[in-house]
Every structure is written in structure tokens, then in C-alpha cells.
Amino acid sequence: QKEVEQNSGPLSVPEGAIASLNCTYSDRGSQSFFWYRQYSGKSPELIMFIYSNGDKEDGRFTAQLNKASQYVSLLIRDSQPSDSATYLCAVKEGNKLVFGAGTILRVKS
Amino acid sequence: DTAVSQTPKYLVTQMGNDKSIKCEQNLGHDTMYWYKQDSKKFLKIMFSYNNKELIINETVPNRFSPKSPDKAHLNLHINSLELGDSAVYFCASSRLGTGGADGELFFGEGSRLTVL
């Protein structure tokens, strides 16, 4: 199984700032990439998916993909305390999603 | 209506016992999964079924046996429980495909297993 790596954090940002979450993956053949958010004690929920190089924006969230560098990131603008959670990067390999260990984000008011 | 539901949500049991977790999805998806999340939050796939057929079986001890009576249900039975089995087990479902958002997982609420 190929690997998906994330900095475990915690990443602390002040309210209103931009939070930048990063992920690298080892399988060059991967085509689809997902960001999930998981609140403590809850199940993961999808925030965004991306499969083309470049940026994809959805509200305060922007996913960025660079397949040549095998790198995918998630930017959260105007961070809110409610964004405090663990963010899981996932890469599709064949019929399954392979997850990174997650980055803990803390937004301080 | 809950899209992916699992029962029970909590299990506390002694080493050596056997336990089962049930999962049902009403999304009409063909593919269902069991993932294990350990204390460090690492989410790792265990099994996947497509239309009742096992398609993914990661390196999981034989004590774990999944069963899919139909494409909307996937159950997990665990024999001879060990301390290291303590974790949260998530059931998930998805459309099986190769493009775009295909492969997006919809998770159940999780079943927290504690082995004493």
C-alpha cells in the first residue's frame, strides 16, 4: 500500500487567519484526492475532492493539487473556531481510499 | 433517515470474547467498507465488498470475518478479542467508479470497541 503523509500538528491559527494543511502521496498513478474533516468523537465528513491540477474553490475552502510534486493542500480562509477538527487527506488507489494520519487544526478566538 | 447506520455504537467486552457489528446503508451504493481507526486517529481500510463480493481484504487477522448478505448490509464479526482490537470501527459506502468524486466515502457514526 502506498503512503499518504500529513503533519500531525496541532496547527494553531488565530480566528480570521488562513489555515494551510498539506499532504503528500507516494502513488504517482493516483487520480482522485479528498479532504475529510473529523470532529472529535464523530465520523469523517467530506469537505472537498479534486482530481485536476490547480486550484478548486468552495466557499472558504480551496484545494490545491500538484501531481508532478505529488502534493495536495487545503486552505481555509477566515478560519473560525468551528473549523477546529482533524483534517484527513485521502488518496484513491484502485477501489479504496488511503488516508493520511490527519492534521489537528486549532482555531483560537 | 441515516444514510449509513451501524450498531452498536459502543461495545465493552473482555479479552477472548466474540462480538459483532452491523452496518446498513440506504444510499443505493454498490460498495461497502470496514475501516479501523486507532487511538492515534489513523484510519485504515480492512475490507471492502462490492455487490456482496469481497474485493479488498487487507492484512487483517483471521479472527475478523466480514459478511455481506446483500449490497446494503455489511457486518463484521470478531472472534477471540484481543486488547489491540480496541479501536473505533467505521462502516462506509461508496459508488464504485474511476472518475471525479467516485470513491467518495460516506461513513457511519462508528462503533467504539473497548477490550478489557
Tab-separated table of C-alpha atoms in Angstrom:
chain	number	residue	atom	x	y	z
A	1	GLN	CA	0.000	0.000	0.000
A	2	LYS	CA	1.295	3.395	-0.969
A	3	GLU	CA	1.580	6.117	1.618
A	4	VAL	CA	-0.174	9.373	2.349
A	5	GLU	CA	1.651	11.700	4.692
A	6	GLN	CA	0.449	14.658	6.713
A	7	ASN	CA	1.943	16.694	9.514
A	8	SER	CA	0.050	15.626	12.629
A	9	GLY	CA	0.117	19.123	14.136
A	10	PRO	CA	-1.530	20.592	16.022
A	11	LEU	CA	-1.653	23.573	13.715
A	12	SER	CA	-2.795	26.616	15.653
A	13	VAL	CA	-4.106	29.698	13.873
A	14	PRO	CA	-5.938	32.776	15.178
A	15	GLU	CA	-9.550	33.336	14.209
A	16	GLY	CA	-9.811	35.018	10.818
A	17	ALA	CA	-6.442	33.777	9.570
A	18	ILE	CA	-5.730	31.366	6.715
A	19	ALA	CA	-5.040	27.779	7.713
A	20	SER	CA	-2.869	25.784	5.324
A	21	LEU	CA	-2.931	21.998	5.505
A	22	ASN	CA	-0.585	19.878	3.439
A	23	CYS	CA	-0.439	16.320	2.214
A	24	THR	CA	1.990	14.310	0.085
A	25	TYR	CA	1.371	10.951	-1.515
A	26	SER	CA	3.612	8.303	-2.997
A	27	ASP	CA	1.474	6.688	-5.739
A	28	ARG	CA	2.068	8.604	-8.991
A	29	GLY	CA	-0.911	6.848	-10.545
A	30	SER	CA	-3.401	8.358	-8.106
A	31	GLN	CA	-6.081	10.422	-9.802
A	32	SER	CA	-8.548	11.490	-7.119
A	33	PHE	CA	-7.872	13.264	-3.855
A	34	PHE	CA	-10.168	14.031	-0.955
A	35	TRP	CA	-10.162	16.161	2.164
A	36	TYR	CA	-12.255	14.987	5.090
A	37	ARG	CA	-12.945	16.791	8.349
A	38	GLN	CA	-13.410	14.834	11.545
A	39	TYR	CA	-14.638	16.392	14.753
A	40	SER	CA	-13.697	14.667	17.982
A	41	GLY	CA	-15.889	11.626	18.550
A	42	LYS	CA	-17.576	11.948	15.160
A	43	SER	CA	-17.201	10.310	11.777
A	44	PRO	CA	-15.228	11.851	8.903
A	45	GLU	CA	-17.186	14.050	6.519
A	46	LEU	CA	-16.136	15.098	3.044
A	47	ILE	CA	-15.117	18.727	2.557
A	48	MET	CA	-13.741	18.651	-0.963
A	49	PHE	CA	-12.398	16.443	-3.691
A	50	ILE	CA	-10.027	17.379	-6.507
A	51	TYR	CA	-8.672	15.495	-9.494
A	52	SER	CA	-7.225	18.154	-11.785
A	53	ASN	CA	-4.007	20.065	-11.291
A	54	GLY	CA	-4.545	23.537	-9.947
A	55	ASP	CA	-6.980	25.059	-7.505
A	56	LYS	CA	-10.566	24.241	-6.685
A	57	GLU	CA	-12.557	26.632	-4.533
A	58	ASP	CA	-15.697	26.041	-2.490
A	59	GLY	CA	-16.667	28.849	-0.156
A	60	ARG	CA	-13.893	29.380	2.380
A	61	PHE	CA	-12.101	26.215	1.276
A	62	THR	CA	-9.581	25.869	-1.542
A	63	ALA	CA	-7.977	22.587	-2.527
A	64	GLN	CA	-4.741	22.677	-4.480
A	65	LEU	CA	-3.267	19.788	-6.430
A	66	ASN	CA	0.178	19.408	-7.968
A	67	LYS	CA	0.545	15.929	-9.426
A	68	ALA	CA	4.134	16.479	-10.561
A	69	SER	CA	5.146	17.180	-6.969
A	70	GLN	CA	2.647	14.622	-5.583
A	71	TYR	CA	1.267	17.255	-3.282
A	72	VAL	CA	-2.240	18.285	-2.324
A	73	SER	CA	-3.210	21.032	0.094
A	74	LEU	CA	-6.261	22.563	1.704
A	75	LEU	CA	-6.544	26.265	2.501
A	76	ILE	CA	-9.188	27.517	4.890
A	77	ARG	CA	-9.763	31.256	4.685
A	78	ASP	CA	-11.229	33.299	7.529
A	79	SER	CA	-10.738	30.405	9.940
A	80	GLN	CA	-13.403	30.025	12.603
A	81	PRO	CA	-13.284	28.234	15.964
A	82	SER	CA	-15.817	25.794	14.476
A	83	ASP	CA	-13.136	24.732	11.969
A	84	SER	CA	-11.153	23.182	14.832
A	85	ALA	CA	-11.006	19.496	13.945
A	86	THR	CA	-8.757	16.838	12.457
A	87	TYR	CA	-8.366	17.103	8.677
A	88	LEU	CA	-7.749	13.875	6.828
A	89	CYS	CA	-6.220	13.736	3.374
A	90	ALA	CA	-7.255	10.704	1.324
A	91	VAL	CA	-5.991	9.387	-1.993
A	92	LYS	CA	-7.876	6.998	-4.203
A	93	GLU	CA	-5.881	3.865	-5.024
A	94	GLY	CA	-7.831	1.421	-7.122
A	95	ASN	CA	-11.075	0.676	-5.331
A	96	LYS	CA	-10.171	2.174	-1.976
A	97	LEU	CA	-9.290	5.427	-0.263
A	98	VAL	CA	-5.993	5.515	1.584
A	99	PHE	CA	-5.929	8.049	4.389
A	100	GLY	CA	-3.162	10.062	5.952
A	101	ALA	CA	-2.916	10.201	9.733
A	102	GLY	CA	-4.592	13.620	9.797
A	103	THR	CA	-3.644	17.134	10.895
A	104	ILE	CA	-5.188	18.603	14.021
A	105	LEU	CA	-6.279	22.200	13.449
A	106	ARG	CA	-6.983	24.552	16.335
A	107	VAL	CA	-8.501	27.938	15.645
A	108	LYS	CA	-8.173	30.291	18.600
A	109	SER	CA	-10.667	33.087	19.188
B	1	ASP	CA	-33.056	8.962	7.537
B	2	THR	CA	-29.498	7.953	8.438
B	3	ALA	CA	-27.550	7.126	5.268
B	4	VAL	CA	-25.076	4.685	6.838
B	5	SER	CA	-26.001	3.260	10.215
B	6	GLN	CA	-24.016	0.963	12.456
B	7	THR	CA	-24.894	-0.846	15.649
B	8	PRO	CA	-23.906	-0.924	18.366
B	9	LYS	CA	-22.166	2.409	18.901
B	10	TYR	CA	-20.310	1.177	21.946
B	11	LEU	CA	-19.032	-2.257	22.907
B	12	VAL	CA	-17.132	-3.061	26.083
B	13	THR	CA	-16.051	-6.653	26.452
B	14	GLN	CA	-13.453	-8.972	27.922
B	15	MET	CA	-10.495	-10.475	26.092
B	16	GLY	CA	-11.329	-13.734	24.398
B	17	ASN	CA	-14.972	-12.893	23.755
B	18	ASP	CA	-16.637	-12.710	20.333
B	19	LYS	CA	-18.541	-9.655	19.116
B	20	SER	CA	-20.354	-8.443	16.011
B	21	ILE	CA	-21.011	-5.036	14.484
B	22	LYS	CA	-23.766	-4.490	11.957
B	23	CYS	CA	-23.924	-1.911	9.181
B	24	GLU	CA	-26.647	-0.864	6.776
B	25	GLN	CA	-26.723	1.796	4.054
B	26	ASN	CA	-29.714	3.236	2.242
B	27	LEU	CA	-27.796	5.207	-0.379
B	28	GLY	CA	-28.091	2.569	-3.071
B	29	HIS	CA	-24.309	2.207	-3.232
B	30	ASP	CA	-22.726	-0.970	-4.522
B	31	THR	CA	-19.610	-0.882	-2.385
B	32	MET	CA	-19.226	-1.059	1.374
B	33	TYR	CA	-16.151	-0.944	3.592
B	34	TRP	CA	-14.880	-1.518	7.095
B	35	TYR	CA	-12.227	0.889	8.344
B	36	LYS	CA	-10.421	0.770	11.676
B	37	GLN	CA	-9.360	3.975	13.447
B	38	ASP	CA	-6.844	3.535	16.230
B	39	SER	CA	-6.099	5.799	19.176
B	40	LYS	CA	-3.818	7.955	17.013
B	41	LYS	CA	-6.701	8.622	14.623
B	42	PHE	CA	-5.111	6.663	11.792
B	43	LEU	CA	-7.918	5.387	9.571
B	44	LYS	CA	-7.034	2.122	7.866
B	45	ILE	CA	-9.086	0.012	5.489
B	46	MET	CA	-9.843	-3.560	6.494
B	47	PHE	CA	-12.341	-4.956	3.987
B	48	SER	CA	-14.439	-3.939	1.021
B	49	TYR	CA	-17.408	-5.629	-0.626
B	50	ASN	CA	-18.945	-4.859	-3.985
B	51	ASN	CA	-22.394	-6.319	-4.550
B	52	LYS	CA	-21.824	-8.912	-1.816
B	53	GLU	CA	-18.458	-9.919	-3.240
B	54	LEU	CA	-15.238	-9.408	-1.276
B	55	ILE	CA	-12.913	-7.174	-3.310
B	56	ILE	CA	-10.465	-5.881	-0.727
B	57	ASN	CA	-9.019	-7.836	2.160
B	58	GLU	CA	-6.116	-6.017	3.745
B	59	THR	CA	-3.761	-7.772	6.106
B	60	VAL	CA	-6.269	-8.486	8.819
B	61	PRO	CA	-6.150	-11.407	11.287
B	62	ASN	CA	-8.459	-14.330	10.504
B	63	ARG	CA	-10.308	-13.544	13.706
B	64	PHE	CA	-12.064	-10.802	11.728
B	65	SER	CA	-14.740	-12.093	9.391
B	66	PRO	CA	-16.927	-9.783	7.329
B	67	LYS	CA	-20.233	-10.875	5.847
B	68	SER	CA	-22.429	-9.160	3.299
B	69	PRO	CA	-25.899	-10.739	2.978
B	70	ASP	CA	-26.855	-8.138	0.357
B	71	LYS	CA	-25.356	-4.974	-1.065
B	72	ALA	CA	-26.998	-2.781	1.569
B	73	HIS	CA	-25.567	-4.654	4.546
B	74	LEU	CA	-22.066	-5.419	5.726
B	75	ASN	CA	-21.430	-6.976	9.108
B	76	LEU	CA	-18.187	-7.601	10.973
B	77	HIS	CA	-17.664	-10.466	13.368
B	78	ILE	CA	-14.611	-10.605	15.588
B	79	ASN	CA	-13.544	-13.794	17.380
B	80	SER	CA	-11.269	-14.131	20.396
B	81	LEU	CA	-10.953	-10.411	21.016
B	82	GLU	CA	-7.548	-9.027	21.998
B	83	LEU	CA	-6.533	-5.794	23.720
B	84	GLY	CA	-5.130	-4.474	20.440
B	85	ASP	CA	-8.561	-4.722	18.822
B	86	SER	CA	-9.698	-1.727	20.853
B	87	ALA	CA	-10.485	0.994	18.307
B	88	VAL	CA	-13.321	2.728	16.525
B	89	TYR	CA	-14.640	0.712	13.594
B	90	PHE	CA	-16.253	2.692	10.800
B	91	CYS	CA	-18.501	1.304	8.152
B	92	ALA	CA	-18.633	3.264	4.893
B	93	SER	CA	-20.178	3.033	1.465
B	94	SER	CA	-19.432	4.498	-1.943
B	95	ARG	CA	-20.205	4.327	-5.630
B	96	LEU	CA	-17.589	2.276	-7.386
B	97	GLY	CA	-16.105	4.258	-10.194
B	98	THR	CA	-12.972	5.732	-11.583
B	99	GLY	CA	-13.591	9.408	-12.092
B	100	GLY	CA	-14.023	12.584	-10.127
B	101	ALA	CA	-15.826	12.145	-6.858
B	102	ASP	CA	-16.359	8.450	-7.462
B	103	GLY	CA	-14.958	6.752	-4.461
B	104	GLU	CA	-16.222	9.378	-2.020
B	105	LEU	CA	-16.886	7.560	1.205
B	106	PHE	CA	-19.988	8.046	3.313
B	107	PHE	CA	-19.254	6.974	6.858
B	108	GLY	CA	-21.395	5.577	9.601
B	109	GLU	CA	-21.119	7.037	13.097
B	110	GLY	CA	-18.586	4.465	14.201
B	111	SER	CA	-18.591	1.664	16.749
B	112	ARG	CA	-16.186	2.137	19.629
B	113	LEU	CA	-14.868	-1.228	20.797
B	114	THR	CA	-13.085	-1.463	24.147
B	115	VAL	CA	-11.465	-4.766	25.068
B	116	LEU	CA	-10.588	-5.153	28.750
